């Protein structure tokens, strides 16, 4: 099983709809969770971080974390064509030799069509 | 979050040669990392650059192939040695500075697009 898995894409949604991106992780001691957006030919850009169970909202973005289910998601409301990008889920394990290192999922390509 | 300058932004190199990529952060950071992103793939961690000591490499990556330096808290280099076409990738530097209240900031450089011919 991969350490971090994202829902297979690509995902296509109409403009104005809600885009839902999902991520599961295998290591129960994981403590920090991040969503990055990567436009083609660009480096990843951090859009959300979440550390506690529940929801965290920032503008049109909501991150949801459920540690019991080892699941983290990202909702994008009122999706815009400019949201079209690859979204990367990343996880940090709290301790041991993996301390401080981001482990990335394979990414989900999102396309928002007008 | 820290601002990272990475150079070169791209290069085309002959097989068998080496390329050194530089990463400069605008402030002192706790940790620096080097990632590789192969075409159409996600990011894979190469190594953690440790200030004042040898880098810590991930499985599948070795120092002879990817020597790393980190002479201070704001600068690191990654060398891709004895290159082959399989090394054609985007190489990314990342920095982490832990802030007050446990805030994290993981920032990426703009990347180096390497093509080996």
PDB file of C-alpha atoms in Angstrom:
ATOM      1  CA  UNK A   1       0.000   0.000   0.000  1.00  0.00           C
ATOM      2  CA  UNK A   2       1.308   3.427  -0.897  1.00  0.00           C
ATOM      3  CA  UNK A   3       1.929   5.776   2.005  1.00  0.00           C
ATOM      4  CA  UNK A   4      -0.251   8.510   0.560  1.00  0.00           C
ATOM      5  CA  UNK A   5      -2.930   7.820  -2.022  1.00  0.00           C
ATOM      6  CA  UNK A   6      -5.168  10.274  -3.822  1.00  0.00           C
ATOM      7  CA  UNK A   7      -8.370   9.624  -5.712  1.00  0.00           C
ATOM      8  CA  UNK A   8      -7.641   8.773  -9.280  1.00  0.00           C
ATOM      9  CA  UNK A   9      -8.173  11.479 -11.820  1.00  0.00           C
ATOM     10  CA  UNK A  10      -8.410  13.378 -13.847  1.00  0.00           C
ATOM     11  CA  UNK A  11     -11.342  15.181 -12.263  1.00  0.00           C
ATOM     12  CA  UNK A  12     -13.474  17.458 -14.386  1.00  0.00           C
ATOM     13  CA  UNK A  13     -16.092  19.806 -12.943  1.00  0.00           C
ATOM     14  CA  UNK A  14     -18.120  22.663 -14.425  1.00  0.00           C
ATOM     15  CA  UNK A  15     -17.402  26.223 -13.414  1.00  0.00           C
ATOM     16  CA  UNK A  16     -19.176  27.124 -10.197  1.00  0.00           C
ATOM     17  CA  UNK A  17     -19.406  23.546  -8.932  1.00  0.00           C
ATOM     18  CA  UNK A  18     -17.727  22.010  -5.892  1.00  0.00           C
ATOM     19  CA  UNK A  19     -14.576  20.013  -6.585  1.00  0.00           C
ATOM     20  CA  UNK A  20     -13.821  17.265  -4.068  1.00  0.00           C
ATOM     21  CA  UNK A  21     -10.313  15.879  -3.760  1.00  0.00           C
ATOM     22  CA  UNK A  22      -9.547  12.959  -1.483  1.00  0.00           C
ATOM     23  CA  UNK A  23      -6.440  11.521   0.117  1.00  0.00           C
ATOM     24  CA  UNK A  24      -5.757   8.573   2.414  1.00  0.00           C
ATOM     25  CA  UNK A  25      -2.575   7.823   4.288  1.00  0.00           C
ATOM     26  CA  UNK A  26      -1.218   4.654   5.798  1.00  0.00           C
ATOM     27  CA  UNK A  27       0.838   5.810   8.797  1.00  0.00           C
ATOM     28  CA  UNK A  28      -1.274   6.368  11.889  1.00  0.00           C
ATOM     29  CA  UNK A  29       1.349   8.607  13.518  1.00  0.00           C
ATOM     30  CA  UNK A  30       1.078  11.161  10.717  1.00  0.00           C
ATOM     31  CA  UNK A  31       0.344  14.524  12.242  1.00  0.00           C
ATOM     32  CA  UNK A  32       0.506  17.225   9.628  1.00  0.00           C
ATOM     33  CA  UNK A  33      -1.341  17.366   6.349  1.00  0.00           C
ATOM     34  CA  UNK A  34      -0.995  19.692   3.407  1.00  0.00           C
ATOM     35  CA  UNK A  35      -2.599  20.399   0.085  1.00  0.00           C
ATOM     36  CA  UNK A  36      -0.451  21.834  -2.679  1.00  0.00           C
ATOM     37  CA  UNK A  37      -1.523  23.158  -6.051  1.00  0.00           C
ATOM     38  CA  UNK A  38       0.817  22.780  -8.996  1.00  0.00           C
ATOM     39  CA  UNK A  39       0.239  24.468 -12.303  1.00  0.00           C
ATOM     40  CA  UNK A  40       1.867  22.941 -15.338  1.00  0.00           C
ATOM     41  CA  UNK A  41       5.537  23.883 -15.489  1.00  0.00           C
ATOM     42  CA  UNK A  42       5.483  25.494 -12.037  1.00  0.00           C
ATOM     43  CA  UNK A  43       6.550  24.403  -8.589  1.00  0.00           C
ATOM     44  CA  UNK A  44       4.023  23.337  -5.923  1.00  0.00           C
ATOM     45  CA  UNK A  45       2.250  26.082  -4.017  1.00  0.00           C
ATOM     46  CA  UNK A  46       0.872  25.480  -0.530  1.00  0.00           C
ATOM     47  CA  UNK A  47      -2.848  26.217  -0.347  1.00  0.00           C
ATOM     48  CA  UNK A  48      -3.979  24.525   2.869  1.00  0.00           C
ATOM     49  CA  UNK A  49      -2.524  22.894   5.963  1.00  0.00           C
ATOM     50  CA  UNK A  50      -4.456  21.043   8.647  1.00  0.00           C
ATOM     51  CA  UNK A  51      -3.334  19.404  11.863  1.00  0.00           C
ATOM     52  CA  UNK A  52      -6.504  18.657  13.870  1.00  0.00           C
ATOM     53  CA  UNK A  53      -9.596  16.618  13.171  1.00  0.00           C
ATOM     54  CA  UNK A  54     -12.435  18.535  11.593  1.00  0.00           C
ATOM     55  CA  UNK A  55     -12.758  21.218   8.989  1.00  0.00           C
ATOM     56  CA  UNK A  56     -10.561  24.186   8.191  1.00  0.00           C
ATOM     57  CA  UNK A  57     -11.825  26.843   5.832  1.00  0.00           C
ATOM     58  CA  UNK A  58      -9.874  29.451   3.880  1.00  0.00           C
ATOM     59  CA  UNK A  59     -11.873  31.358   1.317  1.00  0.00           C
ATOM     60  CA  UNK A  60     -13.219  28.908  -1.253  1.00  0.00           C
ATOM     61  CA  UNK A  61     -11.087  26.071   0.119  1.00  0.00           C
ATOM     62  CA  UNK A  62     -12.041  23.702   2.935  1.00  0.00           C
ATOM     63  CA  UNK A  63      -9.740  20.983   4.209  1.00  0.00           C
ATOM     64  CA  UNK A  64     -11.245  18.115   6.183  1.00  0.00           C
ATOM     65  CA  UNK A  65      -9.264  15.730   8.362  1.00  0.00           C
ATOM     66  CA  UNK A  66     -10.386  12.477   9.944  1.00  0.00           C
ATOM     67  CA  UNK A  67      -7.473  10.821  11.701  1.00  0.00           C
ATOM     68  CA  UNK A  68      -9.498   7.788  12.777  1.00  0.00           C
ATOM     69  CA  UNK A  69     -10.228   7.013   9.141  1.00  0.00           C
ATOM     70  CA  UNK A  70      -6.792   8.262   7.996  1.00  0.00           C
ATOM     71  CA  UNK A  71      -8.464  10.493   5.498  1.00  0.00           C
ATOM     72  CA  UNK A  72      -7.968  14.084   4.422  1.00  0.00           C
ATOM     73  CA  UNK A  73      -9.903  15.930   1.748  1.00  0.00           C
ATOM     74  CA  UNK A  74      -9.986  19.275  -0.001  1.00  0.00           C
ATOM     75  CA  UNK A  75     -13.182  20.928  -1.188  1.00  0.00           C
ATOM     76  CA  UNK A  76     -13.061  23.793  -3.649  1.00  0.00           C
ATOM     77  CA  UNK A  77     -16.306  25.745  -3.778  1.00  0.00           C
ATOM     78  CA  UNK A  78     -17.386  27.852  -6.725  1.00  0.00           C
ATOM     79  CA  UNK A  79     -14.675  26.276  -8.870  1.00  0.00           C
ATOM     80  CA  UNK A  80     -13.064  28.556 -11.436  1.00  0.00           C
ATOM     81  CA  UNK A  81     -11.130  27.721 -14.607  1.00  0.00           C
ATOM     82  CA  UNK A  82      -8.076  29.181 -12.846  1.00  0.00           C
ATOM     83  CA  UNK A  83      -8.348  26.315 -10.329  1.00  0.00           C
ATOM     84  CA  UNK A  84      -7.401  23.871 -13.087  1.00  0.00           C
ATOM     85  CA  UNK A  85      -4.147  22.326 -11.886  1.00  0.00           C
ATOM     86  CA  UNK A  86      -2.681  19.246 -10.258  1.00  0.00           C
ATOM     87  CA  UNK A  87      -3.474  19.002  -6.537  1.00  0.00           C
ATOM     88  CA  UNK A  88      -0.991  17.205  -4.340  1.00  0.00           C
ATOM     89  CA  UNK A  89      -1.720  15.815  -0.911  1.00  0.00           C
ATOM     90  CA  UNK A  90       1.302  15.697   1.408  1.00  0.00           C
ATOM     91  CA  UNK A  91       1.774  14.201   4.852  1.00  0.00           C
ATOM     92  CA  UNK A  92       4.391  14.551   7.565  1.00  0.00           C
ATOM     93  CA  UNK A  93       5.082  11.801  10.041  1.00  0.00           C
ATOM     94  CA  UNK A  94       5.688  13.064  13.553  1.00  0.00           C
ATOM     95  CA  UNK A  95       8.842  11.294  14.539  1.00  0.00           C
ATOM     96  CA  UNK A  96      11.496   8.726  13.828  1.00  0.00           C
ATOM     97  CA  UNK A  97      13.627   8.884  10.715  1.00  0.00           C
ATOM     98  CA  UNK A  98      10.812  10.468   8.722  1.00  0.00           C
ATOM     99  CA  UNK A  99      10.579  13.523  10.958  1.00  0.00           C
ATOM    100  CA  UNK A 100       9.855  16.696   9.057  1.00  0.00           C
ATOM    101  CA  UNK A 101       9.748  15.061   5.628  1.00  0.00           C
ATOM    102  CA  UNK A 102       6.836  15.577   3.276  1.00  0.00           C
ATOM    103  CA  UNK A 103       5.514  12.456   1.570  1.00  0.00           C
ATOM    104  CA  UNK A 104       3.392  13.233  -1.461  1.00  0.00           C
ATOM    105  CA  UNK A 105       0.504  11.465  -3.077  1.00  0.00           C
ATOM    106  CA  UNK A 106       0.523  10.933  -6.810  1.00  0.00           C
ATOM    107  CA  UNK A 107      -1.590  14.020  -7.448  1.00  0.00           C
ATOM    108  CA  UNK A 108      -5.042  14.590  -8.926  1.00  0.00           C
ATOM    109  CA  UNK A 109      -5.454  16.613 -12.094  1.00  0.00           C
ATOM    110  CA  UNK A 110      -8.430  18.952 -11.828  1.00  0.00           C
ATOM    111  CA  UNK A 111     -10.000  20.610 -14.838  1.00  0.00           C
ATOM    112  CA  UNK A 112     -12.693  23.231 -14.392  1.00  0.00           C
ATOM    113  CA  UNK A 113     -14.524  23.827 -17.646  1.00  0.00           C
ATOM    114  CA  UNK A 114     -16.546  26.961 -18.406  1.00  0.00           C
TER     115      UNK A 114
ATOM    116  CA  UNK B   1       7.035  31.333   4.586  1.00  0.00           C
ATOM    117  CA  UNK B   2      10.596  31.540   3.297  1.00  0.00           C
ATOM    118  CA  UNK B   3      11.328  32.701  -0.234  1.00  0.00           C
ATOM    119  CA  UNK B   4      13.613  30.379  -2.190  1.00  0.00           C
ATOM    120  CA  UNK B   5      15.727  31.215  -5.207  1.00  0.00           C
ATOM    121  CA  UNK B   6      16.819  28.228  -7.230  1.00  0.00           C
ATOM    122  CA  UNK B   7      19.139  28.182 -10.196  1.00  0.00           C
ATOM    123  CA  UNK B   8      19.575  27.320 -12.937  1.00  0.00           C
ATOM    124  CA  UNK B   9      15.937  27.244 -13.942  1.00  0.00           C
ATOM    125  CA  UNK B  10      16.683  24.823 -16.745  1.00  0.00           C
ATOM    126  CA  UNK B  11      19.621  23.204 -18.473  1.00  0.00           C
ATOM    127  CA  UNK B  12      20.390  20.769 -21.238  1.00  0.00           C
ATOM    128  CA  UNK B  13      23.401  18.622 -20.442  1.00  0.00           C
ATOM    129  CA  UNK B  14      25.458  15.979 -22.146  1.00  0.00           C
ATOM    130  CA  UNK B  15      25.410  12.495 -20.692  1.00  0.00           C
ATOM    131  CA  UNK B  16      28.344  11.747 -18.442  1.00  0.00           C
ATOM    132  CA  UNK B  17      28.629  15.309 -17.179  1.00  0.00           C
ATOM    133  CA  UNK B  18      27.536  16.808 -13.853  1.00  0.00           C
ATOM    134  CA  UNK B  19      25.265  19.714 -12.954  1.00  0.00           C
ATOM    135  CA  UNK B  20      25.141  21.603  -9.671  1.00  0.00           C
ATOM    136  CA  UNK B  21      21.855  23.208  -8.650  1.00  0.00           C
ATOM    137  CA  UNK B  22      21.859  26.010  -6.112  1.00  0.00           C
ATOM    138  CA  UNK B  23      19.171  26.880  -3.585  1.00  0.00           C
ATOM    139  CA  UNK B  24      19.254  30.157  -1.650  1.00  0.00           C
ATOM    140  CA  UNK B  25      16.701  30.964   1.061  1.00  0.00           C
ATOM    141  CA  UNK B  26      15.972  34.525   2.151  1.00  0.00           C
ATOM    142  CA  UNK B  27      16.181  33.634   5.846  1.00  0.00           C
ATOM    143  CA  UNK B  28      17.585  30.962   8.094  1.00  0.00           C
ATOM    144  CA  UNK B  29      15.596  27.746   7.924  1.00  0.00           C
ATOM    145  CA  UNK B  30      15.617  24.637  10.038  1.00  0.00           C
ATOM    146  CA  UNK B  31      15.482  22.054   7.295  1.00  0.00           C
ATOM    147  CA  UNK B  32      16.145  21.909   3.566  1.00  0.00           C
ATOM    148  CA  UNK B  33      15.140  19.133   1.227  1.00  0.00           C
ATOM    149  CA  UNK B  34      15.757  18.120  -2.367  1.00  0.00           C
ATOM    150  CA  UNK B  35      13.028  16.503  -4.457  1.00  0.00           C
ATOM    151  CA  UNK B  36      12.829  15.038  -7.929  1.00  0.00           C
ATOM    152  CA  UNK B  37       9.732  15.194 -10.091  1.00  0.00           C
ATOM    153  CA  UNK B  38       9.873  12.999 -13.161  1.00  0.00           C
ATOM    154  CA  UNK B  39       7.607  13.817 -16.107  1.00  0.00           C
ATOM    155  CA  UNK B  40       3.962  13.306 -15.210  1.00  0.00           C
ATOM    156  CA  UNK B  41       4.838  12.091 -11.727  1.00  0.00           C
ATOM    157  CA  UNK B  42       4.575  13.374  -8.187  1.00  0.00           C
ATOM    158  CA  UNK B  43       7.467  14.544  -6.031  1.00  0.00           C
ATOM    159  CA  UNK B  44       9.986  12.069  -4.642  1.00  0.00           C
ATOM    160  CA  UNK B  45      12.297  13.075  -1.816  1.00  0.00           C
ATOM    161  CA  UNK B  46      15.970  12.629  -2.663  1.00  0.00           C
ATOM    162  CA  UNK B  47      17.552  13.733   0.595  1.00  0.00           C
ATOM    163  CA  UNK B  48      17.450  16.027   3.582  1.00  0.00           C
ATOM    164  CA  UNK B  49      20.265  18.576   3.533  1.00  0.00           C
ATOM    165  CA  UNK B  50      21.699  18.863   7.034  1.00  0.00           C
ATOM    166  CA  UNK B  51      23.640  21.937   8.044  1.00  0.00           C
ATOM    167  CA  UNK B  52      27.143  21.024   9.100  1.00  0.00           C
ATOM    168  CA  UNK B  53      26.832  17.311   8.463  1.00  0.00           C
ATOM    169  CA  UNK B  54      26.259  14.798   5.697  1.00  0.00           C
ATOM    170  CA  UNK B  55      22.906  14.725   3.961  1.00  0.00           C
ATOM    171  CA  UNK B  56      20.378  12.012   4.782  1.00  0.00           C
ATOM    172  CA  UNK B  57      19.418  10.110   1.644  1.00  0.00           C
ATOM    173  CA  UNK B  58      16.186   8.273   0.903  1.00  0.00           C
ATOM    174  CA  UNK B  59      16.069   4.737  -0.347  1.00  0.00           C
ATOM    175  CA  UNK B  60      17.233   4.545  -3.931  1.00  0.00           C
ATOM    176  CA  UNK B  61      19.386   7.666  -3.811  1.00  0.00           C
ATOM    177  CA  UNK B  62      23.109   7.674  -3.014  1.00  0.00           C
ATOM    178  CA  UNK B  63      25.655  10.314  -2.216  1.00  0.00           C
ATOM    179  CA  UNK B  64      27.948   9.438  -5.114  1.00  0.00           C
ATOM    180  CA  UNK B  65      25.182  10.194  -7.576  1.00  0.00           C
ATOM    181  CA  UNK B  66      23.589  13.141  -5.772  1.00  0.00           C
ATOM    182  CA  UNK B  67      26.163  14.854  -3.558  1.00  0.00           C
ATOM    183  CA  UNK B  68      24.615  17.603  -1.441  1.00  0.00           C
ATOM    184  CA  UNK B  69      26.152  20.464   0.456  1.00  0.00           C
ATOM    185  CA  UNK B  70      24.653  22.741   3.083  1.00  0.00           C
ATOM    186  CA  UNK B  71      27.332  25.079   4.369  1.00  0.00           C
ATOM    187  CA  UNK B  72      24.940  27.317   6.327  1.00  0.00           C
ATOM    188  CA  UNK B  73      21.289  27.790   7.267  1.00  0.00           C
ATOM    189  CA  UNK B  74      20.325  29.601   4.060  1.00  0.00           C
ATOM    190  CA  UNK B  75      22.083  27.755   1.231  1.00  0.00           C
ATOM    191  CA  UNK B  76      22.311  24.282  -0.262  1.00  0.00           C
ATOM    192  CA  UNK B  77      23.474  22.661  -3.483  1.00  0.00           C
ATOM    193  CA  UNK B  78      22.554  19.421  -5.199  1.00  0.00           C
ATOM    194  CA  UNK B  79      24.838  17.922  -7.817  1.00  0.00           C
ATOM    195  CA  UNK B  80      23.559  15.409 -10.331  1.00  0.00           C
ATOM    196  CA  UNK B  81      26.651  13.416 -11.261  1.00  0.00           C
ATOM    197  CA  UNK B  82      27.548  11.337 -14.291  1.00  0.00           C
ATOM    198  CA  UNK B  83      24.195  12.118 -15.849  1.00  0.00           C
ATOM    199  CA  UNK B  84      22.198   9.823 -18.086  1.00  0.00           C
ATOM    200  CA  UNK B  85      18.928  10.499 -19.927  1.00  0.00           C
ATOM    201  CA  UNK B  86      17.088   8.837 -17.018  1.00  0.00           C
ATOM    202  CA  UNK B  87      18.099  11.801 -14.856  1.00  0.00           C
ATOM    203  CA  UNK B  88      15.973  14.129 -16.968  1.00  0.00           C
ATOM    204  CA  UNK B  89      13.550  15.549 -14.420  1.00  0.00           C
ATOM    205  CA  UNK B  90      12.584  18.618 -12.499  1.00  0.00           C
ATOM    206  CA  UNK B  91      14.636  19.044  -9.338  1.00  0.00           C
ATOM    207  CA  UNK B  92      13.103  21.064  -6.528  1.00  0.00           C
ATOM    208  CA  UNK B  93      14.518  22.531  -3.365  1.00  0.00           C
ATOM    209  CA  UNK B  94      12.272  22.924  -0.341  1.00  0.00           C
ATOM    210  CA  UNK B  95      12.805  24.705   2.944  1.00  0.00           C
ATOM    211  CA  UNK B  96      11.053  24.447   6.266  1.00  0.00           C
ATOM    212  CA  UNK B  97      11.055  26.981   9.051  1.00  0.00           C
ATOM    213  CA  UNK B  98       9.046  26.196  12.118  1.00  0.00           C
ATOM    214  CA  UNK B  99       7.274  29.243  13.408  1.00  0.00           C
ATOM    215  CA  UNK B 100       5.738  30.297  16.682  1.00  0.00           C
ATOM    216  CA  UNK B 101       2.785  28.273  17.884  1.00  0.00           C
ATOM    217  CA  UNK B 102       3.873  25.256  15.841  1.00  0.00           C
ATOM    218  CA  UNK B 103       3.163  26.874  12.504  1.00  0.00           C
ATOM    219  CA  UNK B 104       4.831  25.186   9.566  1.00  0.00           C
ATOM    220  CA  UNK B 105       6.046  26.678   6.366  1.00  0.00           C
ATOM    221  CA  UNK B 106       7.200  24.388   3.600  1.00  0.00           C
ATOM    222  CA  UNK B 107       8.121  26.390   0.553  1.00  0.00           C
ATOM    223  CA  UNK B 108       9.481  25.247  -2.780  1.00  0.00           C
ATOM    224  CA  UNK B 109      11.925  26.842  -5.136  1.00  0.00           C
ATOM    225  CA  UNK B 110      10.929  27.398  -8.724  1.00  0.00           C
ATOM    226  CA  UNK B 111      12.620  24.179  -9.799  1.00  0.00           C
ATOM    227  CA  UNK B 112      15.356  23.192 -12.234  1.00  0.00           C
ATOM    228  CA  UNK B 113      14.233  21.464 -15.411  1.00  0.00           C
ATOM    229  CA  UNK B 114      17.076  19.181 -16.454  1.00  0.00           C
ATOM    230  CA  UNK B 115      17.291  17.487 -19.832  1.00  0.00           C
ATOM    231  CA  UNK B 116      20.116  15.034 -20.455  1.00  0.00           C
ATOM    232  CA  UNK B 117      20.944  14.270 -24.070  1.00  0.00           C
TER     233      UNK B 117
END
